[in-house]
mmCIF file of C-alpha atoms and ligand atoms in Angstrom:
data_model
loop_
_atom_site.group_PDB
_atom_site.id
_atom_site.type_symbol
_atom_site.label_atom_id
_atom_site.label_comp_id
_atom_site.label_asym_id
_atom_site.label_seq_id
_atom_site.Cartn_x
_atom_site.Cartn_y
_atom_site.Cartn_z
ATOM 1 C CA UNK A 133 9.104 -19.921 0.835
ATOM 2 C CA UNK A 134 5.995 -20.223 -1.315
ATOM 3 C CA UNK A 135 3.194 -21.672 0.796
ATOM 4 C CA UNK A 136 0.931 -23.743 -1.362
ATOM 5 C CA UNK A 137 -2.682 -23.878 -0.297
ATOM 6 C CA UNK A 138 -5.307 -26.490 -0.974
ATOM 7 C CA UNK A 139 -6.554 -24.753 -4.105
ATOM 8 C CA UNK A 140 -10.240 -24.437 -4.940
ATOM 9 C CA UNK A 141 -11.931 -21.710 -6.929
ATOM 10 C CA UNK A 142 -12.386 -18.446 -5.185
ATOM 11 C CA UNK A 143 -15.796 -16.836 -5.576
ATOM 12 C CA UNK A 144 -14.131 -13.484 -6.232
ATOM 13 C CA UNK A 145 -11.798 -14.802 -8.907
ATOM 14 C CA UNK A 146 -11.728 -12.298 -11.710
ATOM 15 C CA UNK A 147 -10.479 -12.662 -15.216
ATOM 16 C CA UNK A 148 -6.711 -12.728 -15.294
ATOM 17 C CA UNK A 149 -6.209 -14.141 -11.832
ATOM 18 C CA UNK A 150 -5.739 -17.860 -11.257
ATOM 19 C CA UNK A 151 -7.013 -19.250 -7.980
ATOM 20 C CA UNK A 152 -3.536 -20.175 -6.794
ATOM 21 C CA UNK A 153 -2.896 -20.966 -3.181
ATOM 22 C CA UNK A 154 -6.330 -19.762 -2.224
ATOM 23 C CA UNK A 155 -7.980 -21.658 0.572
ATOM 24 C CA UNK A 156 -11.036 -19.755 1.508
ATOM 25 C CA UNK A 157 -13.282 -22.624 2.545
ATOM 26 C CA UNK A 158 -12.096 -22.875 6.115
ATOM 27 C CA UNK A 159 -12.741 -26.034 8.027
ATOM 28 C CA UNK A 160 -14.874 -25.186 11.074
ATOM 29 C CA UNK A 161 -11.926 -25.725 13.414
ATOM 30 C CA UNK A 162 -9.934 -23.037 11.561
ATOM 31 C CA UNK A 163 -12.524 -20.345 12.134
ATOM 32 C CA UNK A 164 -11.631 -17.935 14.910
ATOM 33 C CA UNK A 165 -14.341 -17.367 17.525
ATOM 34 C CA UNK A 166 -16.926 -14.913 16.217
ATOM 35 C CA UNK A 167 -15.619 -15.276 12.683
ATOM 36 C CA UNK A 168 -19.004 -15.763 11.019
ATOM 37 C CA UNK A 169 -20.633 -12.882 12.857
ATOM 38 C CA UNK A 170 -17.713 -10.526 12.210
ATOM 39 C CA UNK A 171 -17.519 -11.477 8.576
ATOM 40 C CA UNK A 172 -21.033 -10.217 8.063
ATOM 41 C CA UNK A 173 -19.648 -6.705 8.563
ATOM 42 C CA UNK A 174 -17.484 -7.111 5.483
ATOM 43 C CA UNK A 175 -13.903 -6.159 4.815
ATOM 44 C CA UNK A 176 -12.498 -3.134 6.632
ATOM 45 C CA UNK A 177 -9.906 -0.956 4.943
ATOM 46 C CA UNK A 178 -8.090 1.696 6.939
ATOM 47 C CA UNK A 179 -5.615 4.127 5.400
ATOM 48 C CA UNK A 180 -2.965 4.466 8.085
ATOM 49 C CA UNK A 181 -0.480 6.471 6.000
ATOM 50 C CA UNK A 182 -1.432 8.586 2.983
ATOM 51 C CA UNK A 183 1.809 10.489 2.231
ATOM 52 C CA UNK A 184 4.626 9.476 -0.100
ATOM 53 C CA UNK A 185 8.198 8.841 1.051
ATOM 54 C CA UNK A 186 9.340 11.559 3.451
ATOM 55 C CA UNK A 187 5.849 12.079 4.869
ATOM 56 C CA UNK A 188 4.086 15.400 5.226
ATOM 57 C CA UNK A 189 5.629 17.611 6.438
ATOM 58 C CA UNK A 190 8.989 16.044 5.526
ATOM 59 C CA UNK A 191 11.654 16.509 8.198
ATOM 60 C CA UNK A 192 13.962 18.715 6.108
ATOM 61 C CA UNK A 193 11.425 20.326 3.778
ATOM 62 C CA UNK A 194 10.917 24.067 3.781
ATOM 63 C CA UNK A 195 8.588 24.148 0.759
ATOM 64 C CA UNK A 196 5.397 26.154 1.310
ATOM 65 C CA UNK A 197 3.203 23.072 1.863
ATOM 66 C CA UNK A 198 5.389 21.543 4.581
ATOM 67 C CA UNK A 199 5.570 24.975 6.196
ATOM 68 C CA UNK A 200 1.774 25.297 6.077
ATOM 69 C CA UNK A 201 1.336 21.857 7.650
ATOM 70 C CA UNK A 202 3.772 22.731 10.433
ATOM 71 C CA UNK A 203 1.950 26.006 11.037
ATOM 72 C CA UNK A 204 -1.392 24.174 11.286
ATOM 73 C CA UNK A 205 -2.936 26.066 8.387
ATOM 74 C CA UNK A 206 -6.644 25.139 7.983
ATOM 75 C CA UNK A 207 -7.154 22.566 5.230
ATOM 76 C CA UNK A 208 -3.515 21.384 5.274
ATOM 77 C CA UNK A 209 -3.217 18.182 7.309
ATOM 78 C CA UNK A 210 -0.075 16.267 8.233
ATOM 79 C CA UNK A 211 0.209 12.740 6.883
ATOM 80 C CA UNK A 212 2.371 9.720 7.659
ATOM 81 C CA UNK A 213 4.013 7.526 5.043
ATOM 82 C CA UNK A 214 2.308 5.094 2.729
ATOM 83 C CA UNK A 215 0.467 2.164 4.340
ATOM 84 C CA UNK A 216 -2.987 0.576 4.395
ATOM 85 C CA UNK A 217 -4.463 -1.922 6.890
ATOM 86 C CA UNK A 218 -7.157 -4.442 5.942
ATOM 87 C CA UNK A 219 -9.211 -6.799 8.076
ATOM 88 C CA UNK A 220 -11.638 -9.448 6.859
ATOM 89 C CA UNK A 221 -12.617 -10.818 10.262
ATOM 90 C CA UNK A 222 -12.583 -7.682 12.418
ATOM 91 C CA UNK A 223 -9.725 -8.899 14.626
ATOM 92 C CA UNK A 224 -6.709 -9.829 12.504
ATOM 93 C CA UNK A 225 -5.128 -7.240 10.201
ATOM 94 C CA UNK A 226 -3.008 -7.382 7.075
ATOM 95 C CA UNK A 227 -0.799 -4.378 6.425
ATOM 96 C CA UNK A 228 -0.046 -3.330 2.896
ATOM 97 C CA UNK A 229 3.452 -1.866 3.199
ATOM 98 C CA UNK A 230 5.355 -1.162 6.408
ATOM 99 C CA UNK A 231 6.235 2.509 6.544
ATOM 100 C CA UNK A 232 8.980 4.167 8.589
ATOM 101 C CA UNK A 233 6.102 5.730 10.583
ATOM 102 C CA UNK A 234 4.627 2.386 11.600
ATOM 103 C CA UNK A 235 5.175 2.899 15.315
ATOM 104 C CA UNK A 236 3.171 6.150 15.195
ATOM 105 C CA UNK A 237 0.552 4.557 12.943
ATOM 106 C CA UNK A 238 0.000 1.686 15.386
ATOM 107 C CA UNK A 239 -0.164 4.174 18.274
ATOM 108 C CA UNK A 240 -2.956 6.004 16.394
ATOM 109 C CA UNK A 241 -4.945 2.850 15.553
ATOM 110 C CA UNK A 242 -6.278 0.904 18.573
ATOM 111 C CA UNK A 243 -7.270 -1.995 16.311
ATOM 112 C CA UNK A 244 -3.576 -2.551 15.490
ATOM 113 C CA UNK A 245 -2.558 -2.713 19.167
ATOM 114 C CA UNK A 246 -2.472 -5.809 21.409
ATOM 115 C CA UNK A 247 -5.989 -6.616 22.682
ATOM 116 C CA UNK A 248 -6.579 -6.197 26.431
ATOM 117 C CA UNK A 249 -6.976 -9.947 26.954
ATOM 118 C CA UNK A 250 -4.160 -10.968 24.589
ATOM 119 C CA UNK A 251 -0.857 -12.564 25.689
ATOM 120 C CA UNK A 252 1.915 -10.390 27.151
ATOM 121 C CA UNK A 253 3.496 -10.086 23.720
ATOM 122 C CA UNK A 254 0.997 -10.076 20.883
ATOM 123 C CA UNK A 255 -0.257 -8.245 17.840
ATOM 124 C CA UNK A 256 -3.375 -8.335 15.686
ATOM 125 C CA UNK A 257 -1.077 -7.765 12.654
ATOM 126 C CA UNK A 258 -0.993 -11.168 10.969
ATOM 127 C CA UNK A 259 0.872 -10.285 7.771
ATOM 128 C CA UNK A 260 2.550 -7.514 5.782
ATOM 129 C CA UNK A 261 2.212 -7.393 1.994
ATOM 130 C CA UNK A 262 4.851 -5.300 0.191
ATOM 131 C CA UNK A 263 4.206 -3.547 -3.115
ATOM 132 C CA UNK A 264 7.848 -2.637 -3.709
ATOM 133 C CA UNK A 265 11.161 -2.383 -1.829
ATOM 134 C CA UNK A 266 11.177 1.414 -1.453
ATOM 135 C CA UNK A 267 12.253 2.757 1.921
ATOM 136 C CA UNK A 268 8.774 4.138 2.614
ATOM 137 C CA UNK A 269 7.341 0.624 2.196
ATOM 138 C CA UNK A 270 9.876 -1.648 3.899
ATOM 139 C CA UNK A 271 11.689 0.348 6.601
ATOM 140 C CA UNK A 272 8.813 -0.214 9.039
ATOM 141 C CA UNK A 273 9.621 -3.921 9.050
ATOM 142 C CA UNK A 274 12.616 -3.082 11.221
ATOM 143 C CA UNK A 275 10.263 -1.658 13.864
ATOM 144 C CA UNK A 276 8.309 -4.931 13.892
ATOM 145 C CA UNK A 277 11.228 -6.907 15.371
ATOM 146 C CA UNK A 278 10.946 -8.421 18.927
ATOM 147 C CA UNK A 279 10.504 -12.033 17.776
ATOM 148 C CA UNK A 280 6.816 -11.530 17.096
ATOM 149 C CA UNK A 281 5.341 -13.908 14.504
ATOM 150 C CA UNK A 282 3.691 -12.516 11.370
ATOM 151 C CA UNK A 283 4.178 -13.254 7.684
ATOM 152 C CA UNK A 284 5.717 -11.163 4.903
ATOM 153 C CA UNK A 285 4.400 -11.445 1.328
ATOM 154 C CA UNK A 286 6.172 -9.874 -1.662
ATOM 155 C CA UNK A 287 7.226 -10.372 -5.270
ATOM 156 C CA UNK A 288 10.361 -12.384 -6.073
ATOM 157 C CA UNK A 289 12.309 -9.158 -6.691
ATOM 158 C CA UNK A 290 11.317 -7.594 -3.377
ATOM 159 C CA UNK A 291 12.010 -10.830 -1.465
ATOM 160 C CA UNK A 292 15.476 -10.879 -3.097
ATOM 161 C CA UNK A 293 16.095 -7.309 -1.909
ATOM 162 C CA UNK A 294 15.143 -8.234 1.669
ATOM 163 C CA UNK A 295 17.399 -11.287 1.414
ATOM 164 C CA UNK A 296 20.324 -9.186 0.146
ATOM 165 C CA UNK A 297 20.053 -6.672 2.995
ATOM 166 C CA UNK A 298 21.066 -8.485 6.161
ATOM 167 C CA UNK A 299 19.532 -5.840 8.437
ATOM 168 C CA UNK A 300 16.167 -7.486 7.686
ATOM 169 C CA UNK A 301 17.422 -10.590 9.485
ATOM 170 C CA UNK A 302 16.261 -8.832 12.675
ATOM 171 C CA UNK A 303 13.079 -10.552 11.516
ATOM 172 C CA UNK A 304 14.199 -14.180 11.844
ATOM 173 C CA UNK A 305 12.597 -16.008 8.880
ATOM 174 C CA UNK A 306 11.839 -18.967 11.158
ATOM 175 C CA UNK A 307 9.541 -16.627 13.139
ATOM 176 C CA UNK A 308 8.558 -14.194 10.396
ATOM 177 C CA UNK A 309 8.200 -16.316 7.245
ATOM 178 C CA UNK A 310 8.755 -14.621 3.860
ATOM 179 C CA UNK A 311 6.371 -15.814 1.213
ATOM 180 C CA UNK A 312 6.169 -15.296 -2.513
ATOM 181 C CA UNK A 313 3.237 -13.305 -3.822
ATOM 182 C CA UNK A 314 3.113 -15.060 -7.165
ATOM 183 C CA UNK A 315 1.983 -12.712 -9.934
ATOM 184 C CA UNK A 316 -1.459 -13.287 -11.410
ATOM 185 C CA UNK A 317 -2.490 -15.719 -8.683
ATOM 186 C CA UNK A 318 -5.017 -15.151 -5.942
ATOM 187 C CA UNK A 319 -3.237 -15.796 -2.678
ATOM 188 C CA UNK A 320 -5.032 -16.366 0.621
ATOM 189 C CA UNK A 321 -2.986 -14.338 3.085
ATOM 190 C CA UNK A 322 -2.090 -16.390 6.167
ATOM 191 C CA UNK A 323 -0.499 -15.543 9.443
ATOM 192 C CA UNK A 324 2.852 -17.024 10.462
ATOM 193 C CA UNK A 325 0.968 -20.008 11.941
ATOM 194 C CA UNK A 326 -0.675 -20.752 8.590
ATOM 195 C CA UNK A 327 -4.163 -19.632 9.612
ATOM 196 C CA UNK A 328 -5.988 -17.764 6.836
ATOM 197 C CA UNK A 329 -6.713 -14.127 7.585
ATOM 198 C CA UNK A 330 -9.691 -14.113 5.219
ATOM 199 C CA UNK A 331 -7.875 -11.501 3.097
ATOM 200 C CA UNK A 332 -7.194 -12.605 -0.463
ATOM 201 C CA UNK A 333 -4.652 -10.798 -2.662
ATOM 202 C CA UNK A 334 -4.076 -10.920 -6.380
ATOM 203 C CA UNK A 335 -0.931 -9.144 -7.558
ATOM 204 C CA UNK A 336 0.184 -7.836 -10.923
ATOM 205 C CA UNK A 337 3.289 -5.983 -12.121
ATOM 206 C CA UNK A 338 2.825 -2.308 -12.953
ATOM 207 C CA UNK A 339 5.182 0.098 -14.729
ATOM 208 C CA UNK A 340 7.541 1.362 -12.046
ATOM 209 C CA UNK A 341 11.202 1.264 -11.224
ATOM 210 C CA UNK A 342 13.723 -0.309 -8.887
ATOM 211 C CA UNK A 343 14.033 1.191 -5.396
ATOM 212 C CA UNK A 344 16.054 4.417 -5.203
ATOM 213 C CA UNK A 345 18.886 2.786 -3.236
ATOM 214 C CA UNK A 346 19.203 0.116 -5.944
ATOM 215 C CA UNK A 347 19.883 2.688 -8.658
ATOM 216 C CA UNK A 348 23.531 2.255 -9.584
ATOM 217 C CA UNK A 349 25.114 5.705 -9.946
ATOM 218 C CA UNK A 350 21.839 7.541 -9.280
ATOM 219 C CA UNK A 351 22.048 9.640 -12.476
ATOM 220 C CA UNK A 352 18.784 11.683 -12.531
ATOM 221 C CA UNK A 353 18.662 11.280 -16.319
ATOM 222 C CA UNK A 354 19.195 7.527 -16.338
ATOM 223 C CA UNK A 355 16.425 4.985 -16.874
ATOM 224 C CA UNK A 356 15.847 2.591 -13.993
ATOM 225 C CA UNK A 357 12.327 1.706 -15.029
ATOM 226 C CA UNK A 358 10.980 -1.787 -14.554
ATOM 227 C CA UNK A 359 7.664 -3.406 -15.243
ATOM 228 C CA UNK A 360 8.522 -6.950 -14.289
ATOM 229 C CA UNK A 361 7.593 -6.972 -10.612
ATOM 230 C CA UNK A 362 9.860 -4.471 -8.857
ATOM 231 C CA UNK A 363 6.586 -2.607 -8.344
ATOM 232 C CA UNK A 364 3.258 -4.359 -8.114
ATOM 233 C CA UNK A 365 -0.385 -3.445 -7.715
ATOM 234 C CA UNK A 366 -2.671 -5.577 -5.575
ATOM 235 C CA UNK A 367 -6.319 -6.535 -5.751
ATOM 236 C CA UNK A 368 -7.623 -7.076 -2.225
ATOM 237 C CA UNK A 369 -10.808 -8.946 -1.412
ATOM 238 C CA UNK A 370 -12.412 -10.718 1.515
ATOM 239 C CA UNK A 371 -12.716 -14.499 1.626
ATOM 240 C CA UNK A 372 -16.352 -14.279 0.592
ATOM 241 C CA UNK A 373 -15.559 -12.130 -2.419
ATOM 242 C CA UNK A 374 -16.396 -8.795 -0.847
ATOM 243 C CA UNK A 375 -14.087 -5.976 -1.735
ATOM 244 C CA UNK A 376 -12.125 -5.868 -4.933
ATOM 245 C CA UNK A 377 -10.169 -2.930 -3.609
ATOM 246 C CA UNK A 378 -7.126 -2.147 -5.726
ATOM 247 C CA UNK A 379 -4.083 -0.628 -4.056
ATOM 248 C CA UNK A 380 -1.499 0.775 -6.485
ATOM 249 C CA UNK A 381 0.667 3.308 -4.613
ATOM 250 C CA UNK A 382 3.300 3.453 -7.351
ATOM 251 C CA UNK A 383 2.618 3.355 -11.083
ATOM 252 C CA UNK A 384 4.622 5.086 -13.804
ATOM 253 C CA UNK A 385 2.092 4.863 -16.632
ATOM 254 C CA UNK A 386 -1.581 4.131 -17.324
ATOM 255 C CA UNK A 387 -1.753 1.482 -20.013
ATOM 256 C CA UNK A 388 -4.523 -0.618 -21.550
ATOM 257 C CA UNK A 389 -3.718 -3.621 -19.366
ATOM 258 C CA UNK A 390 -4.108 -1.579 -16.197
ATOM 259 C CA UNK A 391 -7.339 0.020 -17.383
ATOM 260 C CA UNK A 392 -8.810 -3.406 -18.106
ATOM 261 C CA UNK A 393 -7.714 -4.774 -14.773
ATOM 262 C CA UNK A 394 -9.231 -1.911 -12.785
ATOM 263 C CA UNK A 395 -12.634 -2.065 -14.501
ATOM 264 C CA UNK A 396 -15.425 -2.719 -11.992
ATOM 265 C CA UNK A 397 -13.227 -2.170 -8.937
ATOM 266 C CA UNK A 398 -15.234 -1.302 -5.820
ATOM 267 C CA UNK A 399 -12.445 1.079 -4.886
ATOM 268 C CA UNK A 400 -9.086 2.179 -6.255
ATOM 269 C CA UNK A 401 -6.318 3.558 -4.049
ATOM 270 C CA UNK A 402 -3.942 4.988 -6.628
ATOM 271 C CA UNK A 403 -0.564 6.685 -6.918
ATOM 272 C CA UNK A 404 -1.126 10.377 -6.121
ATOM 273 C CA UNK A 405 2.534 11.309 -5.731
ATOM 274 C CA UNK A 406 2.566 14.380 -7.971
ATOM 275 C CA UNK A 407 -0.079 16.595 -9.556
ATOM 276 C CA UNK A 408 2.153 17.642 -12.475
ATOM 277 C CA UNK A 409 5.043 15.614 -13.854
ATOM 278 C CA UNK A 410 7.653 18.372 -13.369
ATOM 279 C CA UNK A 411 6.327 19.515 -9.989
ATOM 280 C CA UNK A 412 9.456 18.789 -7.959
ATOM 281 C CA UNK A 413 11.552 20.691 -10.496
ATOM 282 C CA UNK A 414 9.294 23.768 -10.546
ATOM 283 C CA UNK A 415 9.105 23.679 -6.730
ATOM 284 C CA UNK A 416 12.939 23.684 -6.887
ATOM 285 C CA UNK A 417 13.220 20.807 -4.425
ATOM 286 C CA UNK A 418 14.524 18.190 -6.868
ATOM 287 C CA UNK A 419 15.710 17.403 -10.393
ATOM 288 C CA UNK A 420 13.494 14.473 -11.248
ATOM 289 C CA UNK A 421 10.132 14.247 -12.974
ATOM 290 C CA UNK A 422 7.352 12.076 -11.575
ATOM 291 C CA UNK A 423 7.844 9.638 -14.451
ATOM 292 C CA UNK A 424 11.565 9.343 -13.645
ATOM 293 C CA UNK A 425 10.605 8.456 -10.058
ATOM 294 C CA UNK A 426 8.130 5.823 -11.252
ATOM 295 C CA UNK A 427 5.001 7.898 -10.646
ATOM 296 C CA UNK A 428 2.425 9.052 -13.157
ATOM 297 C CA UNK A 429 1.069 12.560 -12.568
ATOM 298 C CA UNK A 430 -2.565 13.203 -11.649
ATOM 299 C CA UNK A 431 -3.041 15.915 -14.292
ATOM 300 C CA UNK A 432 -2.282 16.154 -17.996
ATOM 301 C CA UNK A 433 -3.142 14.084 -21.039
ATOM 302 C CA UNK A 434 -1.041 11.134 -19.879
ATOM 303 C CA UNK A 435 -2.091 11.604 -16.268
ATOM 304 C CA UNK A 436 -4.163 9.275 -14.118
ATOM 305 C CA UNK A 437 -7.295 11.449 -13.990
ATOM 306 C CA UNK A 438 -7.592 11.455 -17.793
ATOM 307 C CA UNK A 439 -6.276 7.920 -18.236
ATOM 308 C CA UNK A 440 -8.812 6.357 -15.879
ATOM 309 C CA UNK A 441 -11.735 8.716 -16.553
ATOM 310 C CA UNK A 442 -13.837 6.208 -18.487
ATOM 311 C CA UNK A 443 -12.974 3.153 -16.366
ATOM 312 C CA UNK A 444 -15.880 2.057 -14.145
ATOM 313 C CA UNK A 445 -14.598 2.309 -10.580
ATOM 314 C CA UNK A 446 -16.748 2.653 -7.432
ATOM 315 C CA UNK A 447 -14.534 5.012 -5.449
ATOM 316 C CA UNK A 448 -11.263 6.470 -6.676
ATOM 317 C CA UNK A 449 -8.863 7.781 -4.080
ATOM 318 C CA UNK A 450 -5.372 9.248 -4.441
ATOM 319 C CA UNK A 451 -2.839 7.935 -1.952
ATOM 320 C CA UNK A 452 0.997 8.150 -1.569
ATOM 321 C CA UNK A 453 0.874 11.948 -1.917
ATOM 322 C CA UNK A 454 4.172 13.802 -2.082
ATOM 323 C CA UNK A 455 4.850 16.913 -0.005
ATOM 324 C CA UNK A 456 5.064 18.997 -3.190
ATOM 325 C CA UNK A 457 1.572 18.061 -4.410
ATOM 326 C CA UNK A 458 -0.772 21.100 -4.263
ATOM 327 C CA UNK A 459 -3.809 18.863 -3.585
ATOM 328 C CA UNK A 460 -2.511 18.623 -0.008
ATOM 329 C CA UNK A 461 -4.024 22.081 0.428
ATOM 330 C CA UNK A 462 -7.803 21.533 0.536
ATOM 331 C CA UNK A 463 -8.310 25.153 -0.488
ATOM 332 C CA UNK A 464 -6.250 24.878 -3.668
ATOM 333 C CA UNK A 465 -7.570 24.939 -7.240
ATOM 334 C CA UNK A 466 -5.843 21.594 -7.821
ATOM 335 C CA UNK A 467 -7.704 19.992 -4.899
ATOM 336 C CA UNK A 468 -10.976 21.309 -6.333
ATOM 337 C CA UNK A 469 -10.073 19.980 -9.800
ATOM 338 C CA UNK A 470 -9.352 16.509 -8.430
ATOM 339 C CA UNK A 471 -12.675 16.449 -6.549
ATOM 340 C CA UNK A 472 -14.547 17.704 -9.611
ATOM 341 C CA UNK A 473 -13.054 14.798 -11.580
ATOM 342 C CA UNK A 474 -14.578 12.354 -9.077
ATOM 343 C CA UNK A 475 -11.450 11.607 -7.059
ATOM 344 C CA UNK A 476 -10.923 11.751 -3.291
ATOM 345 C CA UNK A 477 -7.658 12.672 -1.615
ATOM 346 C CA UNK A 478 -6.679 10.174 1.081
ATOM 347 C CA UNK A 479 -6.048 11.316 4.635
ATOM 348 C CA UNK A 480 -4.604 9.313 7.512
ATOM 349 C CA UNK A 481 -7.278 7.463 9.453
ATOM 350 C CA UNK A 482 -9.754 7.247 6.540
ATOM 351 C CA UNK A 483 -11.812 4.065 6.851
ATOM 352 C CA UNK A 484 -14.010 2.149 4.454
ATOM 353 C CA UNK A 485 -16.014 -1.028 4.561
ATOM 354 C CA UNK A 486 -16.845 -3.359 1.664
HETATM 355 C C1 MLT B 797 9.093 6.666 -4.255
HETATM 356 O O1 MLT B 797 7.922 6.422 -4.015
HETATM 357 O O2 MLT B 797 9.449 7.102 -5.354
HETATM 358 C C2 MLT B 797 10.100 6.403 -3.200
HETATM 359 O O3 MLT B 797 9.453 6.169 -1.980
HETATM 360 C C3 MLT B 797 11.099 7.501 -3.128
HETATM 361 C C4 MLT B 797 12.042 7.298 -1.998
HETATM 362 O O4 MLT B 797 12.543 6.190 -1.789
HETATM 363 O O5 MLT B 797 12.304 8.274 -1.291
HETATM 364 MN MN1 MN B 798 7.216 5.815 -2.164
#
């Protein structure tokens, strides 16, 4: 399933990433019409879903924040589940994770809908890159059936999970190829037809855990942690080296390796699931800490704000925000603290260009 490219050094190659199946020097015939002109605008990044699993408000949640969102309280905005869309040529898009809300997310993003002059069945979505096999990141694949070609990229572990769950065969691999995102290699993301999208992804394992439904027994006290590729972070850049946007929606711990990797990022989209590690317990909606769920807290000595404070990063944005996280209320002290520390809180529809 691994699609080898023609190799060649990538101008954006950074230390630690090998230029693997990168093929960024497109022959003229491979360039879509308008490619050069559109490329001059850089790489577009659109946050199409900024909430963690369950979304905000979550369907069965009666905690004060979900109630405030339902009531339309000022400064408390609803959010769909975890997904980001990236385009390097202004027409084709690569999704990073396919959330259960993908149908709504496409309905809210005209650039992800079939173009007016496109064939009767078509999509500008050329590929989906998965950062883990959690429900909030893979369930949307099921909504992308209809024998529509695009490519799926994921780690070996996540590909094995898709393989083991036959429901994903609604995406016939002969139409929707599944490709390995080899760790520590820069991979030129291609559509199902093999055409480069201009989006280049380097992936690296981060401390995380296996997907919830893969936990045998589900004991809240048990340790299902993994740092071998069940959860990955990705470095996203355009074919000309623009970008270096890191997307890490799940990460259980900030360690030296991660801090080194993130240095000099133009932008970091980072795990903002919980503000405090025991937040779900104190909110009385669950028994698990953030760490047990594979998510480092924003606050505290071991938290992401402190852990990344002295790492040089252009923009730092929390994403994958759980419905218990007080930063969801823009009028909260926690929201103010996050902003004062130089972080932004992602909202659906937020767009950036690099
Ligand atoms: C997570 O991010 O921890 C998962 O999305 C939780 C879940 O599967 O509900
Ligand atoms: Mn999640």
